Amino acid sequence: MTPTLLSLPPELLHAIAENVTKKDLKRLRLTCKLLGDILEPIPLSPFGEIKDLMEKYLGILSALRSLQSVTWSGPQVQWIKHGHMKIIMDFLASLPSLHVFEEPLTRHAKTLEELDVEAGRDDLWCFGTHNISALSSCTGLKKLGVSVAEVDLPIFWYFNRYSTTLTATPQNAGIIENLLEMASTHMPRLSQLSISLSAMARMQRSPGMNSFMPVIAYLLAYSIPPSLAAIHLPTVVTDSRKFVPIFPSLSPDEAVGGKKGRYTEVKGEEPESTDDASASSVNTSSSDDSE
C-alpha cells in the first residue's frame, strides 16, 4: 500500500509543502472513502501562501463537509497559519482530527501549564461558549492567552465633546465575565490571563484607535462578585498593560453581599507580550510530554 502524504509527521509535511511548486501541487490529492461521489481528485494545499486555486476546486473542497469519513488518522496540530483562504481553514476546522478544543486539548488537560491561542480572525479560535467547556478542563494552567471576537464586545465609541480623547462606553461585560469566572472557578493555579482581539480585528481598526481599548474598557467595567473575594483571581494582561483585582478592605462578614471588587491597572510594570502576528496559532506547554 502506498503511504499517503497526510500520514507523515507534520514537520515533514510542512517542509514538503514549502518546496512544492504550483505545477506539482496538482499531484497532491485528498483521498477519502467516498471519493467516488466527487467528479475529480482534489488538490489540497492548506500550507504556504498559495492563493490562486481554481474556483471549481474551492467549490468541491467546500462540499466535502458532507463526507462521513476520511481515510487518514489525522495530523497532530502544532501550529496553524491562518492565511487568506478562509474556505480551506473552514474545511480543516470541520475535520475531527483538528478539533483542537475537543479531544487534542482535553487529552492533556491535567498536565497542561501554559496555553496561548491567538486567533487570526473572529472565528471559532476565539474564546466563547463553543470552547469554554474544553478550556475549563485545563485545571492545571498557570498561564492562559485567548482572543475574543469583536462581535462579542458591543461597545459604543465616541469623541468627548471637550476633548479629542477617544472614550469607550461598555454596554455589558458578558464575554469578559464568562472568561474571568471560568478562570477563577476552574483554574486555581492560573497566575496570568492574556486577552486580545483577533489579529484581523486589530488590523481593521483605524490608526488612531487603540485596538485593545474594548477589552480594557470591559475589564475595568467588570464588577467582581463579593463571593470571589476569597478565591484566587489571575492578573490580566492586554496590550502590554497589567491589571490586578482589588477588593475593598472589608471584614468577612461585611464581604458577604458587600461592595464588589474591580480590576485596576498596575503602572510602571511591563508584562511579557506576544508578537502582533496576523496568524492564528496554538502554542502549548505541558508538564508531561507523553501522550
mmCIF file of C-alpha atoms in Angstrom:
data_model
loop_
_atom_site.group_PDB
_atom_site.id
_atom_site.type_symbol
_atom_site.label_atom_id
_atom_site.label_comp_id
_atom_site.label_asym_id
_atom_site.label_seq_id
_atom_site.Cartn_x
_atom_site.Cartn_y
_atom_site.Cartn_z
ATOM 1 C CA MET A 1 0.000 0.000 0.000
ATOM 2 C CA THR A 2 1.360 3.409 -0.942
ATOM 3 C CA PRO A 3 1.640 5.677 2.132
ATOM 4 C CA THR A 4 -0.311 8.909 1.911
ATOM 5 C CA LEU A 5 1.261 12.318 2.462
ATOM 6 C CA LEU A 6 -1.071 13.007 5.353
ATOM 7 C CA SER A 7 0.323 10.033 7.284
ATOM 8 C CA LEU A 8 3.685 11.797 7.551
ATOM 9 C CA PRO A 9 4.761 13.818 10.604
ATOM 10 C CA PRO A 10 3.568 17.455 10.435
ATOM 11 C CA GLU A 11 7.143 18.808 10.392
ATOM 12 C CA LEU A 12 7.963 16.769 7.282
ATOM 13 C CA LEU A 13 4.653 17.708 5.675
ATOM 14 C CA HIS A 14 5.423 21.381 6.185
ATOM 15 C CA ALA A 15 8.916 21.011 4.682
ATOM 16 C CA ILE A 16 7.466 19.280 1.616
ATOM 17 C CA ALA A 17 4.718 21.871 1.190
ATOM 18 C CA GLU A 18 7.180 24.774 1.435
ATOM 19 C CA ASN A 19 9.176 23.412 -1.511
ATOM 20 C CA VAL A 20 6.356 22.170 -3.700
ATOM 21 C CA THR A 21 5.762 24.065 -6.956
ATOM 22 C CA LYS A 22 2.387 25.154 -8.254
ATOM 23 C CA LYS A 23 2.731 22.576 -11.010
ATOM 24 C CA ASP A 24 3.437 19.806 -8.512
ATOM 25 C CA LEU A 25 0.507 20.998 -6.428
ATOM 26 C CA LYS A 26 -1.823 19.416 -8.962
ATOM 27 C CA ARG A 27 -0.482 15.989 -7.969
ATOM 28 C CA LEU A 28 -1.422 16.376 -4.304
ATOM 29 C CA ARG A 29 -4.694 14.618 -3.724
ATOM 30 C CA LEU A 30 -7.102 14.293 -0.825
ATOM 31 C CA THR A 31 -8.281 10.670 -0.799
ATOM 32 C CA CYS A 32 -11.399 9.565 1.033
ATOM 33 C CA LYS A 33 -13.744 6.604 1.171
ATOM 34 C CA LEU A 34 -16.444 8.483 -0.705
ATOM 35 C CA LEU A 35 -14.122 9.752 -3.440
ATOM 36 C CA GLY A 36 -16.396 8.133 -6.000
ATOM 37 C CA ASP A 37 -19.003 10.772 -5.221
ATOM 38 C CA ILE A 38 -16.629 13.501 -6.380
ATOM 39 C CA LEU A 39 -16.130 14.246 -10.064
ATOM 40 C CA GLU A 40 -12.350 14.553 -9.956
ATOM 41 C CA PRO A 41 -9.436 14.393 -7.481
ATOM 42 C CA ILE A 42 -8.973 17.373 -5.220
ATOM 43 C CA PRO A 43 -5.715 19.307 -4.758
ATOM 44 C CA LEU A 44 -5.169 20.117 -1.103
ATOM 45 C CA SER A 45 -2.861 22.944 -0.056
ATOM 46 C CA PRO A 46 -3.511 24.414 3.400
ATOM 47 C CA PHE A 47 0.199 25.314 3.574
ATOM 48 C CA GLY A 48 2.148 28.345 2.382
ATOM 49 C CA GLU A 49 0.730 31.408 0.699
ATOM 50 C CA ILE A 50 -0.740 29.821 -2.460
ATOM 51 C CA LYS A 51 -3.927 31.797 -3.090
ATOM 52 C CA ASP A 52 -4.848 31.040 -6.690
ATOM 53 C CA LEU A 53 -6.513 27.628 -6.501
ATOM 54 C CA MET A 54 -9.146 27.247 -9.182
ATOM 55 C CA GLU A 55 -12.658 28.256 -8.190
ATOM 56 C CA LYS A 56 -14.131 24.857 -9.059
ATOM 57 C CA TYR A 57 -11.719 23.153 -6.678
ATOM 58 C CA LEU A 58 -12.738 25.517 -3.913
ATOM 59 C CA GLY A 59 -16.360 24.619 -4.530
ATOM 60 C CA ILE A 60 -15.577 20.903 -4.307
ATOM 61 C CA LEU A 61 -13.487 21.459 -1.187
ATOM 62 C CA SER A 62 -16.398 23.243 0.457
ATOM 63 C CA ALA A 63 -18.731 20.380 -0.469
ATOM 64 C CA LEU A 64 -16.535 17.953 1.485
ATOM 65 C CA ARG A 65 -18.402 18.975 4.620
ATOM 66 C CA SER A 66 -20.972 16.309 3.724
ATOM 67 C CA LEU A 67 -18.432 13.465 3.825
ATOM 68 C CA GLN A 68 -18.867 10.994 6.655
ATOM 69 C CA SER A 69 -15.300 9.721 6.971
ATOM 70 C CA VAL A 70 -11.772 10.357 5.749
ATOM 71 C CA THR A 71 -9.118 7.661 5.432
ATOM 72 C CA TRP A 72 -6.233 9.335 7.263
ATOM 73 C CA SER A 73 -5.746 9.192 11.008
ATOM 74 C CA GLY A 74 -5.254 12.932 11.300
ATOM 75 C CA PRO A 75 -2.193 15.126 11.894
ATOM 76 C CA GLN A 76 -1.342 16.460 15.331
ATOM 77 C CA VAL A 77 -1.802 20.214 15.423
ATOM 78 C CA GLN A 78 1.343 22.097 16.457
ATOM 79 C CA TRP A 79 0.919 25.362 14.574
ATOM 80 C CA ILE A 80 -1.626 26.570 12.019
ATOM 81 C CA LYS A 81 -1.146 29.613 9.831
ATOM 82 C CA HIS A 82 -4.380 31.446 9.146
ATOM 83 C CA GLY A 83 -3.989 32.702 5.583
ATOM 84 C CA HIS A 84 -6.497 34.428 3.346
ATOM 85 C CA MET A 85 -8.111 31.218 2.094
ATOM 86 C CA LYS A 86 -10.913 31.095 4.645
ATOM 87 C CA ILE A 87 -12.736 28.306 2.836
ATOM 88 C CA ILE A 88 -9.778 25.942 3.347
ATOM 89 C CA MET A 89 -9.477 26.877 7.005
ATOM 90 C CA ASP A 90 -13.208 26.268 7.469
ATOM 91 C CA PHE A 91 -12.824 22.847 5.882
ATOM 92 C CA LEU A 92 -9.852 21.962 8.093
ATOM 93 C CA ALA A 93 -11.763 23.124 11.151
ATOM 94 C CA SER A 94 -14.528 20.654 10.254
ATOM 95 C CA LEU A 95 -12.188 17.653 10.491
ATOM 96 C CA PRO A 96 -12.483 15.757 13.793
ATOM 97 C CA SER A 97 -8.694 15.335 13.942
ATOM 98 C CA LEU A 98 -8.264 19.115 14.014
ATOM 99 C CA HIS A 99 -10.819 19.920 16.701
ATOM 100 C CA VAL A 100 -8.150 21.352 18.967
ATOM 101 C CA PHE A 101 -10.592 22.373 21.686
ATOM 102 C CA GLU A 102 -12.020 18.883 21.920
ATOM 103 C CA GLU A 103 -10.013 15.642 22.057
ATOM 104 C CA PRO A 104 -6.457 17.031 21.460
ATOM 105 C CA LEU A 105 -6.763 19.619 24.238
ATOM 106 C CA THR A 106 -8.633 17.524 26.784
ATOM 107 C CA ARG A 107 -6.083 14.726 26.318
ATOM 108 C CA HIS A 108 -3.502 16.931 28.059
ATOM 109 C CA ALA A 109 -5.905 18.908 30.239
ATOM 110 C CA LYS A 110 -4.461 17.705 33.548
ATOM 111 C CA THR A 111 -0.795 18.350 32.695
ATOM 112 C CA LEU A 112 -1.022 21.480 30.550
ATOM 113 C CA GLU A 113 0.523 24.514 32.275
ATOM 114 C CA GLU A 114 0.647 27.148 29.515
ATOM 115 C CA LEU A 115 -1.804 27.653 26.662
ATOM 116 C CA ASP A 116 -1.786 30.564 24.218
ATOM 117 C CA VAL A 117 -4.384 30.676 21.432
ATOM 118 C CA GLU A 118 -4.138 33.714 19.143
ATOM 119 C CA ALA A 119 -6.937 33.973 16.581
ATOM 120 C CA GLY A 120 -6.312 35.411 13.138
ATOM 121 C CA ARG A 121 -9.996 36.195 12.600
ATOM 122 C CA ASP A 122 -13.210 36.431 14.595
ATOM 123 C CA ASP A 123 -13.898 32.714 14.327
ATOM 124 C CA LEU A 124 -14.011 29.536 16.399
ATOM 125 C CA TRP A 125 -10.405 30.039 17.531
ATOM 126 C CA CYS A 126 -11.705 32.865 19.743
ATOM 127 C CA PHE A 127 -12.917 32.269 23.282
ATOM 128 C CA GLY A 128 -16.653 31.624 23.520
ATOM 129 C CA THR A 129 -19.390 29.239 24.570
ATOM 130 C CA HIS A 130 -18.166 26.692 21.989
ATOM 131 C CA ASN A 131 -14.854 26.066 23.796
ATOM 132 C CA ILE A 132 -15.442 27.156 27.395
ATOM 133 C CA SER A 133 -16.069 23.550 28.481
ATOM 134 C CA ALA A 134 -12.789 22.280 26.998
ATOM 135 C CA LEU A 135 -10.793 25.178 28.437
ATOM 136 C CA SER A 136 -12.407 24.675 31.843
ATOM 137 C CA SER A 137 -10.979 21.154 31.920
ATOM 138 C CA CYS A 138 -7.424 22.564 31.923
ATOM 139 C CA THR A 139 -7.342 22.908 35.694
ATOM 140 C CA GLY A 140 -3.541 22.997 35.975
ATOM 141 C CA LEU A 141 -2.961 26.052 33.796
ATOM 142 C CA LYS A 142 -0.570 28.704 35.105
ATOM 143 C CA LYS A 143 -0.763 30.971 32.046
ATOM 144 C CA LEU A 144 -3.623 31.306 29.560
ATOM 145 C CA GLY A 145 -3.867 33.509 26.486
ATOM 146 C CA VAL A 146 -7.058 33.859 24.434
ATOM 147 C CA SER A 147 -8.557 36.106 21.787
ATOM 148 C CA VAL A 148 -12.118 37.400 21.922
ATOM 149 C CA ALA A 149 -14.264 38.171 18.895
ATOM 150 C CA GLU A 150 -15.016 41.832 18.319
ATOM 151 C CA VAL A 151 -18.694 40.976 17.857
ATOM 152 C CA ASP A 152 -18.769 39.828 21.490
ATOM 153 C CA LEU A 153 -17.717 43.311 22.606
ATOM 154 C CA PRO A 154 -20.716 45.522 21.642
ATOM 155 C CA ILE A 155 -19.203 48.849 22.538
ATOM 156 C CA PHE A 156 -20.012 52.442 21.623
ATOM 157 C CA TRP A 157 -17.144 54.718 20.658
ATOM 158 C CA TYR A 158 -17.402 58.469 20.719
ATOM 159 C CA PHE A 159 -15.219 61.554 20.956
ATOM 160 C CA ASN A 160 -15.596 63.600 24.117
ATOM 161 C CA ARG A 161 -17.184 66.945 23.337
ATOM 162 C CA TYR A 162 -14.390 68.881 25.028
ATOM 163 C CA SER A 163 -11.502 66.596 24.187
ATOM 164 C CA THR A 164 -10.114 64.578 21.307
ATOM 165 C CA THR A 165 -9.546 61.625 23.624
ATOM 166 C CA LEU A 166 -11.373 58.527 22.448
ATOM 167 C CA THR A 167 -13.650 57.161 25.166
ATOM 168 C CA ALA A 168 -15.271 53.740 25.444
ATOM 169 C CA THR A 169 -18.666 53.085 26.988
ATOM 170 C CA PRO A 170 -19.248 49.359 27.609
ATOM 171 C CA GLN A 171 -22.805 48.049 27.365
ATOM 172 C CA ASN A 172 -22.218 44.680 29.035
ATOM 173 C CA ALA A 173 -19.202 42.652 30.023
ATOM 174 C CA GLY A 174 -20.613 39.219 29.191
ATOM 175 C CA ILE A 175 -17.616 37.677 27.408
ATOM 176 C CA ILE A 176 -15.108 39.090 29.913
ATOM 177 C CA GLU A 177 -17.309 37.989 32.809
ATOM 178 C CA ASN A 178 -17.511 34.439 31.424
ATOM 179 C CA LEU A 179 -13.760 34.334 30.909
ATOM 180 C CA LEU A 180 -12.878 35.600 34.394
ATOM 181 C CA GLU A 181 -15.414 33.378 36.134
ATOM 182 C CA MET A 182 -14.131 30.354 34.216
ATOM 183 C CA ALA A 183 -10.575 31.166 35.309
ATOM 184 C CA SER A 184 -11.488 31.736 38.959
ATOM 185 C CA THR A 185 -13.692 28.643 39.200
ATOM 186 C CA HIS A 186 -11.680 26.045 37.274
ATOM 187 C CA MET A 187 -8.058 27.275 37.255
ATOM 188 C CA PRO A 188 -6.797 27.734 40.823
ATOM 189 C CA ARG A 189 -3.138 27.876 39.705
ATOM 190 C CA LEU A 190 -3.655 30.480 36.974
ATOM 191 C CA SER A 191 -1.404 33.492 37.586
ATOM 192 C CA GLN A 192 -1.693 35.325 34.256
ATOM 193 C CA LEU A 193 -4.576 35.674 31.801
ATOM 194 C CA SER A 194 -3.787 37.396 28.489
ATOM 195 C CA ILE A 195 -6.702 38.769 26.452
ATOM 196 C CA SER A 196 -6.631 40.271 22.965
ATOM 197 C CA LEU A 197 -8.744 40.805 19.874
ATOM 198 C CA SER A 198 -8.131 38.729 16.764
ATOM 199 C CA ALA A 199 -5.306 39.878 14.505
ATOM 200 C CA MET A 200 -7.769 40.793 11.739
ATOM 201 C CA ALA A 201 -9.862 42.931 14.103
ATOM 202 C CA ARG A 202 -6.727 44.781 15.216
ATOM 203 C CA MET A 203 -5.628 45.452 11.641
ATOM 204 C CA GLN A 204 -9.051 46.743 10.578
ATOM 205 C CA ARG A 205 -9.149 49.478 13.204
ATOM 206 C CA SER A 206 -8.135 52.994 12.194
ATOM 207 C CA PRO A 207 -4.550 54.063 13.049
ATOM 208 C CA GLY A 208 -5.672 56.451 15.787
ATOM 209 C CA MET A 209 -7.827 53.884 17.567
ATOM 210 C CA ASN A 210 -6.373 51.592 20.226
ATOM 211 C CA SER A 211 -7.500 48.129 19.126
ATOM 212 C CA PHE A 212 -7.255 46.827 22.690
ATOM 213 C CA MET A 213 -9.480 49.552 24.142
ATOM 214 C CA PRO A 214 -12.695 47.445 24.038
ATOM 215 C CA VAL A 215 -11.034 44.695 26.077
ATOM 216 C CA ILE A 216 -9.641 47.201 28.583
ATOM 217 C CA ALA A 217 -12.979 49.007 28.870
ATOM 218 C CA TYR A 218 -14.839 45.789 29.620
ATOM 219 C CA LEU A 219 -12.207 44.646 32.076
ATOM 220 C CA LEU A 220 -12.419 47.911 34.020
ATOM 221 C CA ALA A 221 -16.229 47.790 33.903
ATOM 222 C CA TYR A 222 -16.399 44.251 35.274
ATOM 223 C CA SER A 223 -17.621 44.107 38.883
ATOM 224 C CA ILE A 224 -16.039 41.199 40.728
ATOM 225 C CA PRO A 225 -18.720 39.488 42.862
ATOM 226 C CA PRO A 226 -18.001 39.516 46.632
ATOM 227 C CA SER A 227 -18.201 35.711 46.562
ATOM 228 C CA LEU A 228 -14.923 35.673 44.613
ATOM 229 C CA ALA A 229 -13.056 37.785 47.169
ATOM 230 C CA ALA A 230 -11.630 34.695 48.846
ATOM 231 C CA ILE A 231 -10.850 32.965 45.530
ATOM 232 C CA HIS A 232 -7.625 33.430 43.614
ATOM 233 C CA LEU A 233 -8.107 35.670 40.578
ATOM 234 C CA PRO A 234 -5.405 35.956 37.908
ATOM 235 C CA THR A 235 -3.546 39.048 36.815
ATOM 236 C CA VAL A 236 -4.884 40.132 33.412
ATOM 237 C CA VAL A 237 -2.571 41.311 30.635
ATOM 238 C CA THR A 238 -3.760 43.084 27.492
ATOM 239 C CA ASP A 239 -1.879 45.432 25.162
ATOM 240 C CA SER A 240 1.240 45.020 27.368
ATOM 241 C CA ARG A 241 -0.732 46.547 30.240
ATOM 242 C CA LYS A 242 -1.196 44.753 33.544
ATOM 243 C CA PHE A 243 -4.376 44.695 35.645
ATOM 244 C CA VAL A 244 -4.867 43.186 39.106
ATOM 245 C CA PRO A 245 -8.066 42.547 41.122
ATOM 246 C CA ILE A 246 -8.633 44.936 44.030
ATOM 247 C CA PHE A 247 -11.265 44.437 46.738
ATOM 248 C CA PRO A 248 -12.350 46.980 49.378
ATOM 249 C CA SER A 249 -10.938 46.328 52.846
ATOM 250 C CA LEU A 250 -13.869 44.518 54.446
ATOM 251 C CA SER A 251 -14.252 42.007 57.231
ATOM 252 C CA PRO A 252 -15.501 38.517 56.224
ATOM 253 C CA ASP A 253 -18.992 39.403 57.484
ATOM 254 C CA GLU A 254 -19.037 42.661 55.520
ATOM 255 C CA ALA A 255 -17.780 40.955 52.379
ATOM 256 C CA VAL A 256 -20.923 38.838 52.141
ATOM 257 C CA GLY A 257 -23.211 40.891 49.932
ATOM 258 C CA GLY A 258 -20.868 43.854 50.329
ATOM 259 C CA LYS A 259 -19.000 46.025 47.848
ATOM 260 C CA LYS A 260 -17.721 44.479 44.669
ATOM 261 C CA GLY A 261 -14.096 44.458 43.581
ATOM 262 C CA ARG A 262 -12.620 45.909 40.409
ATOM 263 C CA TYR A 263 -9.629 45.284 38.196
ATOM 264 C CA THR A 264 -7.109 48.118 38.422
ATOM 265 C CA GLU A 265 -4.131 48.841 36.180
ATOM 266 C CA VAL A 266 -0.667 48.471 37.668
ATOM 267 C CA LYS A 267 1.517 51.300 36.383
ATOM 268 C CA GLY A 268 5.233 51.037 35.774
ATOM 269 C CA GLU A 269 5.330 47.298 35.047
ATOM 270 C CA GLU A 270 5.674 45.833 31.585
ATOM 271 C CA PRO A 271 4.497 42.215 31.326
ATOM 272 C CA GLU A 272 5.770 39.863 28.689
ATOM 273 C CA SER A 273 3.945 40.410 25.411
ATOM 274 C CA THR A 274 3.468 38.269 22.325
ATOM 275 C CA ASP A 275 4.172 39.402 18.787
ATOM 276 C CA ASP A 276 1.268 41.032 16.980
ATOM 277 C CA ALA A 277 1.168 38.440 14.218
ATOM 278 C CA SER A 278 -1.598 38.065 11.658
ATOM 279 C CA ALA A 279 -1.577 34.297 12.088
ATOM 280 C CA SER A 280 -3.728 32.028 14.147
ATOM 281 C CA SER A 281 -1.545 29.897 16.357
ATOM 282 C CA VAL A 282 -1.845 27.439 19.167
ATOM 283 C CA ASN A 283 1.172 27.284 21.456
ATOM 284 C CA THR A 284 1.114 24.854 24.327
ATOM 285 C CA SER A 285 3.441 23.922 27.148
ATOM 286 C CA SER A 286 2.846 20.809 29.206
ATOM 287 C CA SER A 287 4.472 19.372 32.284
ATOM 288 C CA ASP A 288 4.117 15.913 30.745
ATOM 289 C CA ASP A 289 5.012 15.444 27.073
ATOM 290 C CA SER A 290 3.772 11.892 26.928
ATOM 291 C CA GLU A 291 0.575 11.097 25.081
#
